[in-house]
Short mmCIF file of C-alpha atoms in Angstrom, two decimals:
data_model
loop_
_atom_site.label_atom_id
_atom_site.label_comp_id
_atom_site.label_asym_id
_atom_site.label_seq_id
_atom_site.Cartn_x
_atom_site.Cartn_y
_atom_site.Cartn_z
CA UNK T 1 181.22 53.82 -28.84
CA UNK T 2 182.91 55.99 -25.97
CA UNK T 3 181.74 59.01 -24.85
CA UNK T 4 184.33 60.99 -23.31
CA UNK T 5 183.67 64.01 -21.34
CA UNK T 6 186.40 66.90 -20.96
CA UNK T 7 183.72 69.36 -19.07
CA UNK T 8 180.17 70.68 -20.31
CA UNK T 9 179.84 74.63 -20.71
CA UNK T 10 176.57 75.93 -19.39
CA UNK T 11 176.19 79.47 -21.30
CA UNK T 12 173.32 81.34 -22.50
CA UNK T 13 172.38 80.86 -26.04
CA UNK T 14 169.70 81.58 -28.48
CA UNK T 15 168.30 79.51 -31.54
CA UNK T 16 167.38 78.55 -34.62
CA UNK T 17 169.41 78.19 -37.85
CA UNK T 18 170.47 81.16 -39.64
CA UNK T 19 173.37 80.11 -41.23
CA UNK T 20 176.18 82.46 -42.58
CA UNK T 21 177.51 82.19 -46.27
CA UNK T 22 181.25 82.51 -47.06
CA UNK T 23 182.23 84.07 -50.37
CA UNK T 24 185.61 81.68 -50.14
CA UNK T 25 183.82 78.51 -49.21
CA UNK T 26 183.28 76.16 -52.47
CA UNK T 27 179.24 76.36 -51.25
CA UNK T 28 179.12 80.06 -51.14
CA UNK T 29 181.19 83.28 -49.74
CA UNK T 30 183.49 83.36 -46.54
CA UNK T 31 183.38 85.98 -43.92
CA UNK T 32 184.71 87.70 -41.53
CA UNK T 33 183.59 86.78 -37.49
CA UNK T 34 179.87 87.27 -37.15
CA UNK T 35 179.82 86.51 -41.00
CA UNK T 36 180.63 89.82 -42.93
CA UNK T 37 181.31 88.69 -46.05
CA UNK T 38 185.40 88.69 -47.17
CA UNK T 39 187.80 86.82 -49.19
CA UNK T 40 189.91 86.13 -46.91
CA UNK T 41 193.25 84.60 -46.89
CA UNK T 42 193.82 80.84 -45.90
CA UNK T 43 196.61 82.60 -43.63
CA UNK T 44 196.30 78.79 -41.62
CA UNK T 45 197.91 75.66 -42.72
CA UNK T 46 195.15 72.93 -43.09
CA UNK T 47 194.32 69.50 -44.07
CA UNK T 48 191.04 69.70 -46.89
CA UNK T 49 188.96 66.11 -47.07
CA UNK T 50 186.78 65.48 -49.90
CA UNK T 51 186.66 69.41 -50.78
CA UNK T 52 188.15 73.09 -50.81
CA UNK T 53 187.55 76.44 -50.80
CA UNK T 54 186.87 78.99 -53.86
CA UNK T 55 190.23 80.82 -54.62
CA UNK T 56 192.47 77.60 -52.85
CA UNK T 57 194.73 75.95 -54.87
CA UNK T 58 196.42 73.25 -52.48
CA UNK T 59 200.19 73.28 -51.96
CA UNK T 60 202.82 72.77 -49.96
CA UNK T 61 204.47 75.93 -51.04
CA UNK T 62 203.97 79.12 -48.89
CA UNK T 63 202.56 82.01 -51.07
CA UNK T 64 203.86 85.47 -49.89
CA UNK T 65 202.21 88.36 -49.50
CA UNK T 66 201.51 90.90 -53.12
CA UNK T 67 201.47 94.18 -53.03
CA UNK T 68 202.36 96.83 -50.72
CA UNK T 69 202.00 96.99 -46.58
CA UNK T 70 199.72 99.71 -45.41
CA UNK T 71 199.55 101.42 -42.43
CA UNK T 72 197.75 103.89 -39.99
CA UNK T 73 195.75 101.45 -38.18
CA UNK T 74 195.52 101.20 -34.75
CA UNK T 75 198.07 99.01 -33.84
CA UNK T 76 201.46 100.21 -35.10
CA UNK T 77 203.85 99.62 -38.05
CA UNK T 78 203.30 98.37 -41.92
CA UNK T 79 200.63 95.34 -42.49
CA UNK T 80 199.58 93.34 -45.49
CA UNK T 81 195.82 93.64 -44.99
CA UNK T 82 193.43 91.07 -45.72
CA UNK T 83 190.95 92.22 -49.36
CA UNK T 84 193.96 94.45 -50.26
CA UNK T 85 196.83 91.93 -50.64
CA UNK T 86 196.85 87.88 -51.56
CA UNK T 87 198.69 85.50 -49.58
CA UNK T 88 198.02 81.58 -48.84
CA UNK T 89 199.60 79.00 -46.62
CA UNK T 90 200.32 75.60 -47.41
CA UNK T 91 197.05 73.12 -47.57
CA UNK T 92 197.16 69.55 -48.37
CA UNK T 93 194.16 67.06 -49.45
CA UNK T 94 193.53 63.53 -47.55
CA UNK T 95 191.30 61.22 -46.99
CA UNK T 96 190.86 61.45 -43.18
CA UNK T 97 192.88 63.21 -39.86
CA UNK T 98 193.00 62.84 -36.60
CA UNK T 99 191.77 66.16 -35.00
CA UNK T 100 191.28 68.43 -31.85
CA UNK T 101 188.15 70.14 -31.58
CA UNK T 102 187.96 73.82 -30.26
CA UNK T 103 184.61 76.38 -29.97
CA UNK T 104 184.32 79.96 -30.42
CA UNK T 105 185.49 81.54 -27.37
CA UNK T 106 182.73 83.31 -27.04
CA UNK T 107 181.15 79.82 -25.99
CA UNK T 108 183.28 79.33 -23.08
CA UNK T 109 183.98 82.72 -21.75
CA UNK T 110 181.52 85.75 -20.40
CA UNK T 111 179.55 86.37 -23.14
CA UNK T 112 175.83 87.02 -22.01
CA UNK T 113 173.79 85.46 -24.59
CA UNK T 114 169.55 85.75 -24.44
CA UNK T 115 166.97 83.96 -26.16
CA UNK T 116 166.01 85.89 -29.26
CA UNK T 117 169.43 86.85 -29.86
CA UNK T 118 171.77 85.79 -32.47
CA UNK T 119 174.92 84.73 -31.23
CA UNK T 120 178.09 83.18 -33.65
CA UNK T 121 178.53 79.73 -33.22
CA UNK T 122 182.07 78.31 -34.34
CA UNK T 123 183.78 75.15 -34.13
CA UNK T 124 187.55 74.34 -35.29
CA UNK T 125 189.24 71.26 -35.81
CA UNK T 126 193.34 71.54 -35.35
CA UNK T 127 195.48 68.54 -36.85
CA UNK T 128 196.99 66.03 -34.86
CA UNK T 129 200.14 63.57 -35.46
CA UNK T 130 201.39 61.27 -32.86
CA UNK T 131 202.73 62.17 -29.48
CA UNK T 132 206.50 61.29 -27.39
CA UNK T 133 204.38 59.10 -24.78
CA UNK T 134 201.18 57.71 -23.78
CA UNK T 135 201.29 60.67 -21.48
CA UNK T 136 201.17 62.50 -23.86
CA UNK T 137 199.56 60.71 -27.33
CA UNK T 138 198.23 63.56 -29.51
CA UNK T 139 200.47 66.96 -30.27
CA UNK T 140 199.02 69.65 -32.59
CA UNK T 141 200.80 69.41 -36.16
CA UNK T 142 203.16 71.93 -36.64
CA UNK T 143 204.96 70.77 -39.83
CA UNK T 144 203.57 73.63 -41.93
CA UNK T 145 203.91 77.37 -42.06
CA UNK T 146 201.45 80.12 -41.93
CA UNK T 147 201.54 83.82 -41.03
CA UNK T 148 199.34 85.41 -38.14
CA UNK T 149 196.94 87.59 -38.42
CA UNK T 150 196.16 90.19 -36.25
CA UNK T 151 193.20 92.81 -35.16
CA UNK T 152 194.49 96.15 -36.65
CA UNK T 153 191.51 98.43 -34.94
CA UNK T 154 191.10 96.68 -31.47
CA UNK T 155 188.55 99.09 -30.39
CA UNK T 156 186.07 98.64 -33.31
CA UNK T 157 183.64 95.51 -33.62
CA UNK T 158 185.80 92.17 -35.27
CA UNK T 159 183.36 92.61 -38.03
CA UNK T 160 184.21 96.21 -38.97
CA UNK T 161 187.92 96.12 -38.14
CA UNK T 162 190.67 95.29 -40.87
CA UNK T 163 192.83 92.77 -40.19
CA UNK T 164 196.70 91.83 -41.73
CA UNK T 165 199.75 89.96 -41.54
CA UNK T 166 203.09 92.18 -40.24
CA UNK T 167 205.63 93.53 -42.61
CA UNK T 168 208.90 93.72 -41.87
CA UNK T 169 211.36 95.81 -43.94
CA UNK T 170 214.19 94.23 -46.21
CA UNK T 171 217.83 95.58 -46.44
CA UNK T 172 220.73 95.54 -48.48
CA UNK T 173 224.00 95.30 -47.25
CA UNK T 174 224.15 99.02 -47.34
CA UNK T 175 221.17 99.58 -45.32
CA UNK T 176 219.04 100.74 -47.95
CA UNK T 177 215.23 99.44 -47.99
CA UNK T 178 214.59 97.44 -50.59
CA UNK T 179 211.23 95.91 -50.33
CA UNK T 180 209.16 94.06 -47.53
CA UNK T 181 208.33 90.96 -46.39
CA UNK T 182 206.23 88.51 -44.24
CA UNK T 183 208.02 86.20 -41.42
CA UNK T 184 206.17 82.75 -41.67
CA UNK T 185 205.98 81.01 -38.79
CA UNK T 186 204.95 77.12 -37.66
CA UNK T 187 201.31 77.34 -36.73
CA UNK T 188 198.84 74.45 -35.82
CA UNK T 189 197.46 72.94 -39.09
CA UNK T 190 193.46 72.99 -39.27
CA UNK T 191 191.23 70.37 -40.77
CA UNK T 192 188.41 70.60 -43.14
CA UNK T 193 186.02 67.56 -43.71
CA UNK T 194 183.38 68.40 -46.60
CA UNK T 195 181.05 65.93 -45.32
CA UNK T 196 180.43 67.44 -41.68
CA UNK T 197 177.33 67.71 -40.13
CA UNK T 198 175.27 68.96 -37.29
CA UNK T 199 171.99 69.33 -35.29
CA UNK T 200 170.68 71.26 -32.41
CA UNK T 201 168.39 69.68 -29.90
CA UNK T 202 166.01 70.89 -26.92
CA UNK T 203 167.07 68.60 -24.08
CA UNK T 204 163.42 69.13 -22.21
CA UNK T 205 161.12 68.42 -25.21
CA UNK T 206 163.66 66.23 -27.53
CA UNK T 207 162.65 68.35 -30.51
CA UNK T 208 165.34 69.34 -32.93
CA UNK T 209 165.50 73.06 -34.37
CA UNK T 210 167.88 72.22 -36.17
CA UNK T 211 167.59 68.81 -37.89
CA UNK T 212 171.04 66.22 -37.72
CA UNK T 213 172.40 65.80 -40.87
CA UNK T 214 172.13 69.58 -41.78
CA UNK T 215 175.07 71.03 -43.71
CA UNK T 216 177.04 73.78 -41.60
CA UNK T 217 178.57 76.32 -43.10
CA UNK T 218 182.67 76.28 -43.82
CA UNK T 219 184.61 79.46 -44.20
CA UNK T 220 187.81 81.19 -44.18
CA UNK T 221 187.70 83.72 -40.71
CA UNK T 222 189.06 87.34 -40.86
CA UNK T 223 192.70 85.85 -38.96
CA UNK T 224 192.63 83.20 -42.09
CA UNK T 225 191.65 80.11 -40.34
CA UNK T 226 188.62 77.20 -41.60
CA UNK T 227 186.25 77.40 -39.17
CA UNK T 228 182.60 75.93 -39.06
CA UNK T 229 180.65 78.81 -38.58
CA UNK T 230 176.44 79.58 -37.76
CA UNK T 231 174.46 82.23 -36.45
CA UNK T 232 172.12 80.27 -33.82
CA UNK T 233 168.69 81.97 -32.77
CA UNK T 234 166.00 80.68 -30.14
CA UNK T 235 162.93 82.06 -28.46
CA UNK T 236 162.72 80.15 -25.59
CA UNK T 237 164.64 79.49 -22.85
CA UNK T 238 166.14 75.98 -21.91
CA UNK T 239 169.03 73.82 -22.64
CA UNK T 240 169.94 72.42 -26.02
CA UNK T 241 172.61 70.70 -27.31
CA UNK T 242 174.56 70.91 -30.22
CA UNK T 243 176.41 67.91 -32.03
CA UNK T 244 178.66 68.01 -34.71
CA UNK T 245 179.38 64.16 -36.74
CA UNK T 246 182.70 64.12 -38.93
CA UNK T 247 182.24 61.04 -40.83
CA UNK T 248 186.26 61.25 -42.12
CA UNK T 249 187.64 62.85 -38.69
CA UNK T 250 188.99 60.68 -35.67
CA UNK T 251 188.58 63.13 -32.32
CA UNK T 252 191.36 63.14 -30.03
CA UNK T 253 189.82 65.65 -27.36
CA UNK T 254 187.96 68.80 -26.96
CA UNK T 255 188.50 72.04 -25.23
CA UNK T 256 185.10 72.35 -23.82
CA UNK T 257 182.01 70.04 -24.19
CA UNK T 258 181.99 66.25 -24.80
CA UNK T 259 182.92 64.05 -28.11
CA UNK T 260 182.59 60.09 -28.61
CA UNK T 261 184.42 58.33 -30.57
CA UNK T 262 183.46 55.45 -32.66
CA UNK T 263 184.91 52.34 -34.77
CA UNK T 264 182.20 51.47 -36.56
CA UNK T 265 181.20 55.31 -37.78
CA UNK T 266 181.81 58.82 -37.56
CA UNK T 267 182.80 60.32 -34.56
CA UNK T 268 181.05 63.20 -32.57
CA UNK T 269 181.61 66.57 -31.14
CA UNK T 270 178.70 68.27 -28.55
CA UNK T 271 178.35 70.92 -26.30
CA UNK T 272 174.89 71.70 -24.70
CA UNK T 273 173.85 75.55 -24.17
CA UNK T 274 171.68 76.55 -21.75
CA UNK T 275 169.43 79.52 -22.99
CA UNK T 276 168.38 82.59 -20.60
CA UNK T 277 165.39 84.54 -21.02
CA UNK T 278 165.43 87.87 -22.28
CA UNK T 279 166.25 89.02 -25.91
CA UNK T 280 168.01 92.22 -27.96
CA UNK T 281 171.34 93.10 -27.78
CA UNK T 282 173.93 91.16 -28.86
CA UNK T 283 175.70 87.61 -28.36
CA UNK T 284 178.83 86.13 -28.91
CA UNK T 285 181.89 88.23 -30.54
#
């Protein structure tokens, strides 16, 4: 086993395992960030191992936008908003991937986060194919279209906000609208692997408060991408660690944090936390 280290995030945390349901996860409901419940749309092309999502019929076919754009939000022009209209990008099944792991930002930015309170806890995993060198081994698989989705009300909370996918007008020949439409573009493909797991351990005392081979939670985010996603609570202070193990998953790297990778068994994703006293207000996004 190797244990390679791209650079360990000290950040405040807090802890102990609430996790958050998703109503478009096959275990229970998806949400938005900081787990508001939504069906969201699977706006991100991904790669689904040994499960889905309710609502997620795999394809390769892009499914455009129904219904018609709205607007009058905050950021300008006509939007297909996510719980008003259906879209889905393409998703295919497999039995493993090779994979990039990414955290919240929240975990690797500014965020002041306090023993005693919750702060959102996400991890991604973004398919990878085969690189043009050894320089360069691992590129981000782009072979599949999505559609973006943005932050309509930028000065509200990501949990209260709406959030869609731009409409563009279509013409006839003569100028005359028509009808709308969504631009698809090539976006990173995301993994899911049913059979992930993770735990959360106090480095000083070795306990765990949150036991490994616990079952995190998948969803579908507000901006349509399959995240792992938990709300993490402490009352002390220290530093912990937590691991994710992706028994069908082969790590190429990680943006923050350290992963090992393993021939005989699943490979590893961790990044400890170091939690400051204090408690109320809030953590993370």
């Amino acid at each position: 086993m190797t244990r390679r280290t791209v650079f360990t995030v000290i950040v405040g945390a807090m802890l102990c395992a609430a996790l958050v349901t998703s109503s478009v996860f096959a275990k229970g409901p998806g949400g938005k960030p900081g787990g508001e419940t939504l069906a969201n749309n699977l706006s991100v092309p991904t790669i689904m191992i040994g499960g889905g999502f309710t609502g997620v019929t795999c394809g390769t076919a892009l499914v455009p936008p129904t219904g018609t754009p709205l607007t009058g939000y905050e950021l300008a022009g006509y939007y297909y908003v996510q719980g008003v209209s259906k879209w889905q990008a393409p998703c295919v099944t497999a039995t493993s991937a090779n994979a990039r792991a990414e955290w919240g930002d929240n975990l690797g930015g500014d965020a002041t986060l306090k023993a005693g309170s919750p702060i959102r806890v996400e991890l991604g995993l973004m398919n990878q194919v085969a690189g043009p060198d050894e320089i360069t081994p691992w590129v981000d698989d782009i072979s599949m279209q999505g559609y973006t989705v943005l932050k309509l009300e930028p000065s509200k909370l990501d949990r209260e906000s709406a959030y869609g996918t731009l409409a563009t007008a279509v013409l006839n020949p003569e100028g005359i609208q028509t009808g709308w439409t969504a631009t698809a573009e090539a976006l990173p493909a995301r993994v899911f692997d049913a059979g992930v797991t993770f735990s959360v351990q106090n480095l000083a005392t070795e306990a765990y408060v949150v036991e490994p081979g616990t079952n995190p939670t998948a969803e579908i985010n507000a901006t349509g991408k399959v995240v792992y996603g938990y709300n993490l609570r402490v009352t002390n202070a220290g530093r912990y660690e937590i691991t994710f193990v992706l028994p069908s998953v082969d790590i190429t790297g990680v943006d923050i944090g350290t992963y090992t990778t393993a021939s005989d068994g699943p490979d590893t994703v961790s990044l400890t936390i170091v939690v400051t006293g204090g408690g109320g207000g809030h953590g993370g996004k």
